[in-house]
Amino acid sequence: MSFKDLGLAPYLLETISKREFEKPTRIQEEAIPVILKGQDVLGIAPTGSGKTAAYVLPLLQNLNRTTKTRDRQIKILVLVPTRELAVQVENVFRTLSEHVRFPFKSMAVFGGASINPQMKGMSRVNVLVATPGRLLELTESNAIRFDDLETLVLDEADKMLNLGFKKEMDRIFELLPPRRQNLLFSATLSLQVQSIERVLLKRPAIVKIEPVKETIELINQLGYAVAPEKKGPLLRHLIRSNDWKQVLVFTSSVYQADLVADKLRKNGINAQATHSKKSQGKRRATLADFIAGDLTVLVSTDLLSRGIDITYLPVVINYELPRSPKDFVHRIGRTGRAENPGDAITFVTEEDQHHFGVIQKKMKHQVPMIDADTLDLK
Ligand code: AMP
C-alpha cells in the first residue's frame, strides 16, 4: 500500500516524498483513512510505530476544510505528557505542513518555561500541542479559546495518566465543545486508559499494533555479564572498538547518569547526561547536539526516554536495568523504529541476573550473553 492509496491530498504527498517515507507504517495504513473521515480513533501503538504522522497527516488535510481562523481559537489540540514530546509533535506538524495552502500556525506550550512568550505567541495559532498543566494556566489567563475546536488528540495517554495528570485532563475535557473528533493514542490499554477512553471516544475505530513482538524482532539484542566495577571500561571498550558515533545509554538514576557521562568525558569520549535535574534549556541543547551528531554519547534516565525521538538510533545501551520490563522494551524500542534495525546491549551484573530473566520472559525473547571477562578491557 502507498500513501496515495490512503486518500491523502497531493500537497501532503509532496511533503511525504521529501521526507523519504517510502510507504506507510501499519498504524498509518489503518488510522489515516478513518481520521480523514472524522471518526474517533483508539490507537494502541508504541513510540516508533509512526503514530505521530498517522494523526498529523490526516488532521492537516481535515484542517483544510475550514480555512477560517479566528484569533486565539484552537482547532486542533494535542495533549502530551512531556515537554520533549510537545516540541517533537509540534515539529512534525510544522514539517509536514510545509506545502499546505491555508493559514496554518502551530505551537508547543509546556511548563518549566516562561509563560509570557507562550501567551504572546498564541496569535493565529490553530494547532496547539500542550502539556496539561500549562494548558490550564493559559486558559485561565484567557490566552486561548476552544469554541472552534475540531479535534482533540491524547498522545501517550498512558504516560500522561502515570504522571498524575488525570485531574488536569478532566478539567480540560470540560472546557472543550462536545462536538469534536477524539483521537487517543497509548502504548498500553491500562485500566486507567480504558476509563478515559469510555467517556471520551464515540464508536472509535480501534487500531492495535502489537508492540512487543514487532519491535523486538527488529532489534539485535546482546547481553554482557559484567561486574559492576567493569561497566565503565566495558562501555568505553564497546564504543571505541565499534567506532560508534551515536549511542544512547540508560541509567536508573540521575546520579549515575552524571557519573557515567563524566567518566566518559574524562576518557576522551564526547558525552553528556540529560535528566530531570538539568534545566529545560540545557536538556534541549543536549538533545539537539545528539540528534545533529555532535555528541557521541547521550546518557539518560527513563523519565526522559520517551521524549527522545530520533529517526535512526543505531545503538542503545542499558548500563543499568530498569525496574519494569515495559520500560526495558521502551528503551530498546528506540533502535528498532520504523523498520530500521539497531543494536540493544544490556549490562547484567550477577545481582541483575534474576531480574533480567524476568524481563526476557515477559518479552518472550531470549537474549544471547557474552561474559565481559573474556574481553580485553583496558
Ligand atoms: P513515532 O512513532 O511517531 O514516534 O515515529 C517514529 C519515527 O518513524 C519518526 O522518526 C518518524 O519520522 C519515522 N516515520 C514515521 N512514519 C514513517 C514512514 N512511513 N516511513 C519511515 N519512517 C517513518
Tab-separated table of C-alpha atoms and ligand atoms in Angstrom:
chain	number	residue	atom	x	y	z
A	1	MET	CA	0.000	0.000	0.000
A	2	SER	CA	1.188	3.550	-0.758
A	3	PHE	CA	0.377	6.876	0.907
A	4	LYS	CA	-1.616	7.783	-2.201
A	5	ASP	CA	-3.998	4.865	-1.606
A	6	LEU	CA	-4.879	6.298	1.789
A	7	GLY	CA	-6.647	9.314	0.296
A	8	LEU	CA	-4.074	11.948	1.166
A	9	ALA	CA	-4.000	15.198	-0.804
A	10	PRO	CA	-1.206	15.969	-3.306
A	11	TYR	CA	0.308	18.721	-1.141
A	12	LEU	CA	0.812	16.188	1.641
A	13	LEU	CA	2.129	13.505	-0.720
A	14	GLU	CA	4.726	16.001	-1.909
A	15	THR	CA	5.930	16.573	1.655
A	16	ILE	CA	5.976	12.846	2.392
A	17	SER	CA	8.112	12.093	-0.648
A	18	LYS	CA	10.617	14.705	0.544
A	19	ARG	CA	10.766	13.034	3.946
A	20	GLU	CA	11.671	9.771	2.208
A	21	PHE	CA	8.873	7.808	3.854
A	22	GLU	CA	8.659	5.032	1.267
A	23	LYS	CA	5.433	3.505	2.442
A	24	PRO	CA	3.028	3.957	5.303
A	25	THR	CA	3.642	2.065	8.527
A	26	ARG	CA	0.835	-0.189	9.748
A	27	ILE	CA	-0.715	2.325	12.075
A	28	GLN	CA	-0.645	4.898	9.281
A	29	GLU	CA	-2.371	2.486	6.899
A	30	GLU	CA	-5.140	1.843	9.372
A	31	ALA	CA	-5.568	5.193	11.092
A	32	ILE	CA	-5.212	7.719	8.247
A	33	PRO	CA	-8.395	6.765	6.316
A	34	VAL	CA	-10.606	6.749	9.427
A	35	ILE	CA	-9.217	10.017	10.785
A	36	LEU	CA	-9.827	11.596	7.367
A	37	LYS	CA	-13.472	10.557	7.686
A	38	GLY	CA	-13.704	12.364	11.010
A	39	GLN	CA	-14.124	9.228	13.089
A	40	ASP	CA	-12.776	8.810	16.627
A	41	VAL	CA	-9.749	6.528	16.975
A	42	LEU	CA	-8.294	4.467	19.763
A	43	GLY	CA	-4.709	3.715	18.749
A	44	ILE	CA	-2.743	1.256	20.825
A	45	ALA	CA	0.706	1.718	19.432
A	46	PRO	CA	4.192	2.241	20.801
A	47	THR	CA	6.509	5.112	20.015
A	48	GLY	CA	8.401	4.195	16.906
A	49	SER	CA	5.362	2.872	15.072
A	50	GLY	CA	4.944	6.104	13.119
A	51	LYS	CA	1.891	7.095	15.164
A	52	THR	CA	2.615	10.831	15.132
A	53	ALA	CA	2.464	11.120	11.349
A	54	ALA	CA	-0.556	8.772	11.467
A	55	TYR	CA	-2.611	11.548	13.036
A	56	VAL	CA	-0.749	14.657	11.885
A	57	LEU	CA	-1.202	13.943	8.146
A	58	PRO	CA	-4.982	13.399	8.117
A	59	LEU	CA	-5.557	16.230	10.608
A	60	LEU	CA	-3.654	18.625	8.358
A	61	GLN	CA	-5.897	17.587	5.491
A	62	ASN	CA	-9.058	17.985	7.586
A	63	LEU	CA	-7.930	21.432	8.645
A	64	ASN	CA	-8.113	22.422	5.011
A	65	ARG	CA	-11.909	22.074	5.108
A	66	THR	CA	-12.287	25.094	7.348
A	67	THR	CA	-9.864	27.788	6.418
A	68	LYS	CA	-11.414	30.494	8.579
A	69	THR	CA	-9.128	31.053	11.547
A	70	ARG	CA	-10.228	33.212	14.429
A	71	ASP	CA	-7.693	34.694	16.746
A	72	ARG	CA	-6.867	32.642	19.858
A	73	GLN	CA	-9.244	29.903	18.660
A	74	ILE	CA	-7.571	26.496	18.590
A	75	LYS	CA	-8.785	23.950	16.048
A	76	ILE	CA	-6.580	21.020	16.929
A	77	LEU	CA	-5.412	20.380	20.470
A	78	VAL	CA	-2.801	17.693	21.179
A	79	LEU	CA	-2.187	16.826	24.825
A	80	VAL	CA	1.155	15.181	25.620
A	81	PRO	CA	2.877	14.159	28.868
A	82	THR	CA	6.259	15.861	28.491
A	83	ARG	CA	7.866	18.995	27.156
A	84	GLU	CA	10.116	16.962	24.903
A	85	LEU	CA	7.188	15.232	23.253
A	86	ALA	CA	5.366	18.581	22.906
A	87	VAL	CA	8.305	20.011	20.992
A	88	GLN	CA	8.641	16.929	18.802
A	89	VAL	CA	4.981	16.614	17.897
A	90	GLU	CA	4.782	20.307	17.051
A	91	ASN	CA	7.850	19.826	14.905
A	92	VAL	CA	6.128	17.037	12.979
A	93	PHE	CA	3.125	19.331	12.381
A	94	ARG	CA	5.432	22.051	11.159
A	95	THR	CA	7.494	19.888	8.814
A	96	LEU	CA	4.514	18.011	7.378
A	97	SER	CA	2.569	21.245	6.793
A	98	GLU	CA	5.272	22.612	4.510
A	99	HIS	CA	3.050	22.630	1.404
A	100	VAL	CA	-0.399	23.292	2.868
A	101	ARG	CA	-2.207	26.111	1.151
A	102	PHE	CA	-4.218	27.537	4.005
A	103	PRO	CA	-3.332	29.625	7.036
A	104	PHE	CA	-1.505	27.357	9.422
A	105	LYS	CA	0.311	28.054	12.629
A	106	SER	CA	1.283	25.514	15.265
A	107	MET	CA	2.801	25.989	18.670
A	108	ALA	CA	4.090	23.885	21.560
A	109	VAL	CA	3.432	25.002	25.133
A	110	PHE	CA	4.752	23.342	28.272
A	111	GLY	CA	5.613	24.065	31.869
A	112	GLY	CA	9.086	24.786	33.167
A	113	ALA	CA	9.435	27.604	30.666
A	114	SER	CA	8.324	31.209	30.935
A	115	ILE	CA	4.596	31.627	30.173
A	116	ASN	CA	4.740	35.125	28.678
A	117	PRO	CA	6.325	34.297	25.310
A	118	GLN	CA	3.876	31.390	25.002
A	119	MET	CA	0.939	33.745	25.618
A	120	LYS	CA	2.229	36.280	23.137
A	121	GLY	CA	2.933	33.634	20.510
A	122	MET	CA	-0.679	32.433	20.578
A	123	SER	CA	-1.943	34.827	17.937
A	124	ARG	CA	-3.430	32.956	14.929
A	125	VAL	CA	-2.335	29.567	16.267
A	126	ASN	CA	-4.707	26.832	15.064
A	127	VAL	CA	-2.770	23.764	16.195
A	128	LEU	CA	-1.653	23.656	19.812
A	129	VAL	CA	0.486	20.909	21.350
A	130	ALA	CA	0.465	21.181	25.128
A	131	THR	CA	1.222	19.536	28.435
A	132	PRO	CA	-1.945	19.583	30.594
A	133	GLY	CA	-0.777	21.866	33.429
A	134	ARG	CA	0.484	24.665	31.215
A	135	LEU	CA	-2.597	24.465	29.013
A	136	LEU	CA	-4.811	25.135	32.029
A	137	GLU	CA	-2.670	28.093	33.051
A	138	LEU	CA	-3.054	29.543	29.573
A	139	THR	CA	-6.830	29.076	29.521
A	140	GLU	CA	-7.109	30.679	32.952
A	141	SER	CA	-5.392	33.768	31.642
A	142	ASN	CA	-7.690	33.791	28.587
A	143	ALA	CA	-4.821	33.327	26.177
A	144	ILE	CA	-6.720	30.636	24.240
A	145	ARG	CA	-10.264	29.590	23.459
A	146	PHE	CA	-11.738	26.328	22.258
A	147	ASP	CA	-15.089	27.304	20.644
A	148	ASP	CA	-13.768	26.318	17.203
A	149	LEU	CA	-12.029	23.135	18.364
A	150	GLU	CA	-12.432	20.290	15.885
A	151	THR	CA	-10.106	17.603	17.178
A	152	LEU	CA	-8.616	16.567	20.483
A	153	VAL	CA	-5.621	14.219	20.423
A	154	LEU	CA	-4.259	12.498	23.523
A	155	ASP	CA	-0.781	11.245	22.756
A	156	GLU	CA	0.922	8.770	25.096
A	157	ALA	CA	-2.217	8.813	27.236
A	158	ASP	CA	-0.874	6.058	29.494
A	159	LYS	CA	2.203	8.115	30.300
A	160	MET	CA	0.064	11.190	30.951
A	161	LEU	CA	-2.019	9.230	33.447
A	162	ASN	CA	1.035	7.639	35.049
A	163	LEU	CA	2.462	11.093	35.630
A	164	GLY	CA	-0.701	12.019	37.541
A	165	PHE	CA	-2.331	14.357	35.013
A	166	LYS	CA	-5.810	12.802	35.342
A	167	LYS	CA	-7.354	15.761	37.199
A	168	GLU	CA	-5.938	18.299	34.773
A	169	MET	CA	-7.117	16.230	31.828
A	170	ASP	CA	-10.674	16.044	33.194
A	171	ARG	CA	-10.721	19.800	33.689
A	172	ILE	CA	-9.535	20.333	30.130
A	173	PHE	CA	-12.200	17.992	28.702
A	174	GLU	CA	-14.858	20.142	30.381
A	175	LEU	CA	-13.597	23.232	28.582
A	176	LEU	CA	-13.962	21.698	25.128
A	177	PRO	CA	-17.043	21.813	22.884
A	178	PRO	CA	-18.868	18.462	22.989
A	179	ARG	CA	-18.999	18.006	19.215
A	180	ARG	CA	-15.465	17.140	18.214
A	181	GLN	CA	-13.266	14.343	16.954
A	182	ASN	CA	-11.259	12.498	19.618
A	183	LEU	CA	-8.081	10.534	18.982
A	184	LEU	CA	-6.464	8.623	21.796
A	185	PHE	CA	-3.016	7.072	21.416
A	186	SER	CA	-1.404	4.975	24.085
A	187	ALA	CA	1.307	2.331	24.229
A	188	THR	CA	-0.827	0.211	26.538
A	189	LEU	CA	-4.522	-0.176	27.231
A	190	SER	CA	-4.322	0.074	31.013
A	191	LEU	CA	-7.438	0.257	33.181
A	192	GLN	CA	-6.905	3.986	33.606
A	193	VAL	CA	-6.677	4.481	29.853
A	194	GLN	CA	-9.843	2.428	29.402
A	195	SER	CA	-11.713	4.625	31.853
A	196	ILE	CA	-10.816	7.743	29.864
A	197	GLU	CA	-11.483	6.009	26.582
A	198	ARG	CA	-15.014	5.121	27.641
A	199	VAL	CA	-16.042	8.695	28.399
A	200	LEU	CA	-14.150	10.337	25.598
A	201	LEU	CA	-14.498	8.260	22.458
A	202	LYS	CA	-17.657	7.707	20.452
A	203	ARG	CA	-17.714	4.457	18.434
A	204	PRO	CA	-13.978	4.644	17.812
A	205	ALA	CA	-12.091	2.741	15.166
A	206	ILE	CA	-9.664	0.611	17.133
A	207	VAL	CA	-6.161	0.298	15.735
A	208	LYS	CA	-3.916	-2.009	17.654
A	209	ILE	CA	-0.280	-2.515	16.779
A	210	GLU	CA	1.303	-5.385	18.712
A	211	PRO	CA	4.200	-3.550	20.294
A	212	VAL	CA	6.459	-6.093	21.879
A	213	LYS	CA	6.877	-8.699	19.188
A	214	GLU	CA	7.170	-6.379	16.233
A	215	THR	CA	9.658	-4.039	17.821
A	216	ILE	CA	11.724	-6.711	19.484
A	217	GLU	CA	12.172	-8.617	16.268
A	218	LEU	CA	13.734	-5.564	14.663
A	219	ILE	CA	16.446	-5.312	17.279
A	220	ASN	CA	19.742	-7.152	17.573
A	221	GLN	CA	19.993	-7.763	21.283
A	222	LEU	CA	23.073	-8.758	23.200
A	223	GLY	CA	23.780	-9.013	26.932
A	224	TYR	CA	27.118	-8.698	28.724
A	225	ALA	CA	27.620	-10.415	32.061
A	226	VAL	CA	29.786	-7.867	33.818
A	227	ALA	CA	30.959	-6.975	37.331
A	228	PRO	CA	29.722	-3.545	38.495
A	229	GLU	CA	33.221	-2.051	38.558
A	230	LYS	CA	33.908	-3.228	34.994
A	231	LYS	CA	30.892	-1.484	33.478
A	232	GLY	CA	32.775	1.747	32.726
A	233	PRO	CA	35.708	0.016	30.980
A	234	LEU	CA	33.261	-2.225	29.071
A	235	LEU	CA	31.263	0.771	27.865
A	236	ARG	CA	34.396	2.530	26.625
A	237	HIS	CA	35.683	-0.659	25.006
A	238	LEU	CA	32.418	-1.135	23.097
A	239	ILE	CA	32.219	2.471	21.940
A	240	ARG	CA	35.834	2.519	20.769
A	241	SER	CA	36.085	-0.930	19.227
A	242	ASN	CA	32.853	-0.485	17.278
A	243	ASP	CA	33.607	3.142	16.453
A	244	TRP	CA	30.048	4.092	17.392
A	245	LYS	CA	29.072	7.659	16.612
A	246	GLN	CA	25.661	7.900	18.297
A	247	VAL	CA	24.978	5.908	21.435
A	248	LEU	CA	22.107	6.301	23.881
A	249	VAL	CA	22.963	4.976	27.342
A	250	PHE	CA	20.349	4.405	30.028
A	251	THR	CA	20.977	4.560	33.746
A	252	SER	CA	18.426	4.195	36.503
A	253	SER	CA	19.315	7.340	38.438
A	254	VAL	CA	20.244	10.943	37.821
A	255	TYR	CA	23.355	10.425	39.930
A	256	GLN	CA	24.558	7.522	37.772
A	257	ALA	CA	23.752	9.368	34.549
A	258	ASP	CA	26.062	12.226	35.593
A	259	LEU	CA	28.723	9.825	36.788
A	260	VAL	CA	28.764	7.788	33.569
A	261	ALA	CA	28.890	10.894	31.363
A	262	ASP	CA	31.700	12.430	33.473
A	263	LYS	CA	33.760	9.276	33.294
A	264	LEU	CA	33.363	9.017	29.525
A	265	ARG	CA	34.427	12.634	29.083
A	266	LYS	CA	37.471	12.078	31.287
A	267	ASN	CA	38.385	9.273	28.912
A	268	GLY	CA	38.109	11.499	25.885
A	269	ILE	CA	34.664	10.385	24.705
A	270	ASN	CA	32.203	13.148	23.866
A	271	ALA	CA	29.325	12.515	26.307
A	272	GLN	CA	26.590	14.439	28.106
A	273	ALA	CA	23.912	13.452	30.594
A	274	THR	CA	20.292	14.538	30.347
A	275	HIS	CA	17.764	14.150	33.140
A	276	SER	CA	15.145	15.914	35.217
A	277	LYS	CA	17.698	17.840	37.278
A	278	LYS	CA	19.061	19.640	34.219
A	279	SER	CA	17.436	22.872	33.084
A	280	GLN	CA	14.981	22.801	30.223
A	281	GLY	CA	17.343	24.819	28.013
A	282	LYS	CA	20.261	22.524	28.720
A	283	ARG	CA	18.184	19.418	28.007
A	284	ARG	CA	17.015	20.820	24.716
A	285	ALA	CA	20.536	21.844	23.662
A	286	THR	CA	21.992	18.445	24.602
A	287	LEU	CA	19.310	16.580	22.667
A	288	ALA	CA	19.786	18.858	19.653
A	289	ASP	CA	23.543	18.178	19.710
A	290	PHE	CA	22.914	14.456	19.933
A	291	ILE	CA	20.426	14.470	17.060
A	292	ALA	CA	22.787	16.576	14.959
A	293	GLY	CA	25.561	14.029	15.523
A	294	ASP	CA	27.724	16.477	17.510
A	295	LEU	CA	27.538	14.349	20.634
A	296	THR	CA	28.686	10.729	20.631
A	297	VAL	CA	27.028	9.529	23.819
A	298	LEU	CA	23.838	10.713	25.473
A	299	VAL	CA	23.297	9.294	28.949
A	300	SER	CA	19.660	9.428	30.012
A	301	THR	CA	17.301	8.303	32.743
A	302	ASP	CA	13.966	6.658	31.949
A	303	LEU	CA	11.955	9.760	32.659
A	304	LEU	CA	13.303	11.454	29.564
A	305	SER	CA	13.487	8.393	27.386
A	306	ARG	CA	10.004	8.747	25.930
A	307	GLY	CA	10.643	12.194	24.638
A	308	ILE	CA	13.695	11.268	22.657
A	309	ASP	CA	12.635	10.758	19.079
A	310	ILE	CA	15.310	10.099	16.510
A	311	THR	CA	14.615	8.541	13.145
A	312	TYR	CA	17.529	6.173	13.272
A	313	LEU	CA	19.217	5.362	16.528
A	314	PRO	CA	21.826	2.665	15.899
A	315	VAL	CA	22.767	1.722	19.475
A	316	VAL	CA	21.054	1.699	22.848
A	317	ILE	CA	22.873	0.516	25.958
A	318	ASN	CA	21.252	-0.436	29.232
A	319	TYR	CA	24.028	0.469	31.637
A	320	GLU	CA	21.605	-0.408	34.392
A	321	LEU	CA	18.403	-2.402	34.124
A	322	PRO	CA	15.117	-0.589	34.524
A	323	ARG	CA	12.792	-1.943	37.166
A	324	SER	CA	9.915	-2.658	34.817
A	325	PRO	CA	10.058	-4.931	31.763
A	326	LYS	CA	7.847	-2.399	29.983
A	327	ASP	CA	10.484	0.299	30.414
A	328	PHE	CA	13.074	-2.136	29.092
A	329	VAL	CA	11.085	-2.665	25.902
A	330	HIS	CA	10.501	1.047	25.641
A	331	ARG	CA	14.207	1.805	25.949
A	332	ILE	CA	15.401	-0.694	23.394
A	333	GLY	CA	12.402	0.019	21.160
A	334	ARG	CA	14.086	3.176	20.043
A	335	THR	CA	16.637	1.286	17.992
A	336	GLY	CA	14.089	-0.795	16.130
A	337	ARG	CA	11.996	2.110	14.965
A	338	ALA	CA	10.097	2.424	11.729
A	339	GLU	CA	11.729	-0.576	10.110
A	340	ASN	CA	15.321	0.364	10.948
A	341	PRO	CA	17.163	-2.390	12.822
A	342	GLY	CA	19.611	-1.419	15.552
A	343	ASP	CA	21.645	-2.871	18.424
A	344	ALA	CA	20.477	-3.013	22.017
A	345	ILE	CA	23.073	-4.003	24.567
A	346	THR	CA	22.387	-4.758	28.209
A	347	PHE	CA	24.887	-4.873	31.053
A	348	VAL	CA	23.921	-7.593	33.503
A	349	THR	CA	25.614	-7.925	36.897
A	350	GLU	CA	25.314	-11.054	38.981
A	351	GLU	CA	22.718	-9.318	41.087
A	352	ASP	CA	20.665	-8.442	37.972
A	353	GLN	CA	20.520	-11.972	36.618
A	354	HIS	CA	17.201	-12.957	38.106
A	355	HIS	CA	15.539	-9.684	37.113
A	356	PHE	CA	16.944	-9.912	33.584
A	357	GLY	CA	15.467	-13.418	33.381
A	358	VAL	CA	12.052	-11.970	34.246
A	359	ILE	CA	12.421	-9.262	31.602
A	360	GLN	CA	13.331	-11.814	28.921
A	361	LYS	CA	10.366	-13.954	29.857
A	362	LYS	CA	7.973	-11.006	29.645
A	363	MET	CA	9.492	-10.023	26.313
A	364	LYS	CA	9.261	-13.628	25.102
A	365	HIS	CA	12.772	-13.222	23.786
A	366	GLN	CA	15.999	-14.857	24.892
A	367	VAL	CA	18.985	-12.513	24.741
A	368	PRO	CA	22.387	-14.074	23.878
A	369	MET	CA	25.013	-13.343	26.546
A	370	ILE	CA	28.746	-12.663	26.434
A	371	ASP	CA	30.965	-12.834	29.502
A	372	ALA	CA	32.809	-9.495	29.745
A	373	ASP	CA	35.733	-11.261	31.423
A	374	THR	CA	36.560	-12.833	28.050
A	375	LEU	CA	37.207	-9.360	26.591
A	376	ASP	CA	40.447	-7.461	26.767
A	377	LEU	CA	39.237	-4.384	28.693
A	378	LYS	CA	41.744	-1.624	29.353
B	1	AMP	P1	6.682	7.890	16.030
B	1	AMP	O1	6.134	6.522	16.271
B	1	AMP	O2	5.639	8.844	15.612
B	1	AMP	O3	7.484	8.370	17.210
B	1	AMP	O4	7.676	7.799	14.757
B	1	AMP	C1	8.894	7.160	14.789
B	1	AMP	C2	9.839	7.586	13.674
B	1	AMP	O5	9.467	6.998	12.440
B	1	AMP	C3	9.909	9.074	13.426
B	1	AMP	O6	11.251	9.466	13.460
B	1	AMP	C4	9.330	9.286	12.047
B	1	AMP	O7	9.982	10.326	11.351
B	1	AMP	C5	9.540	7.937	11.381
B	1	AMP	N1	8.461	7.586	10.434
B	1	AMP	C6	7.146	7.864	10.547
B	1	AMP	N2	6.461	7.352	9.512
B	1	AMP	C7	7.357	6.750	8.707
B	1	AMP	C8	7.256	6.022	7.475
B	1	AMP	N3	6.093	5.839	6.868
B	1	AMP	N4	8.396	5.528	6.939
B	1	AMP	C9	9.578	5.715	7.575
B	1	AMP	N5	9.746	6.375	8.728
B	1	AMP	C10	8.652	6.897	9.302
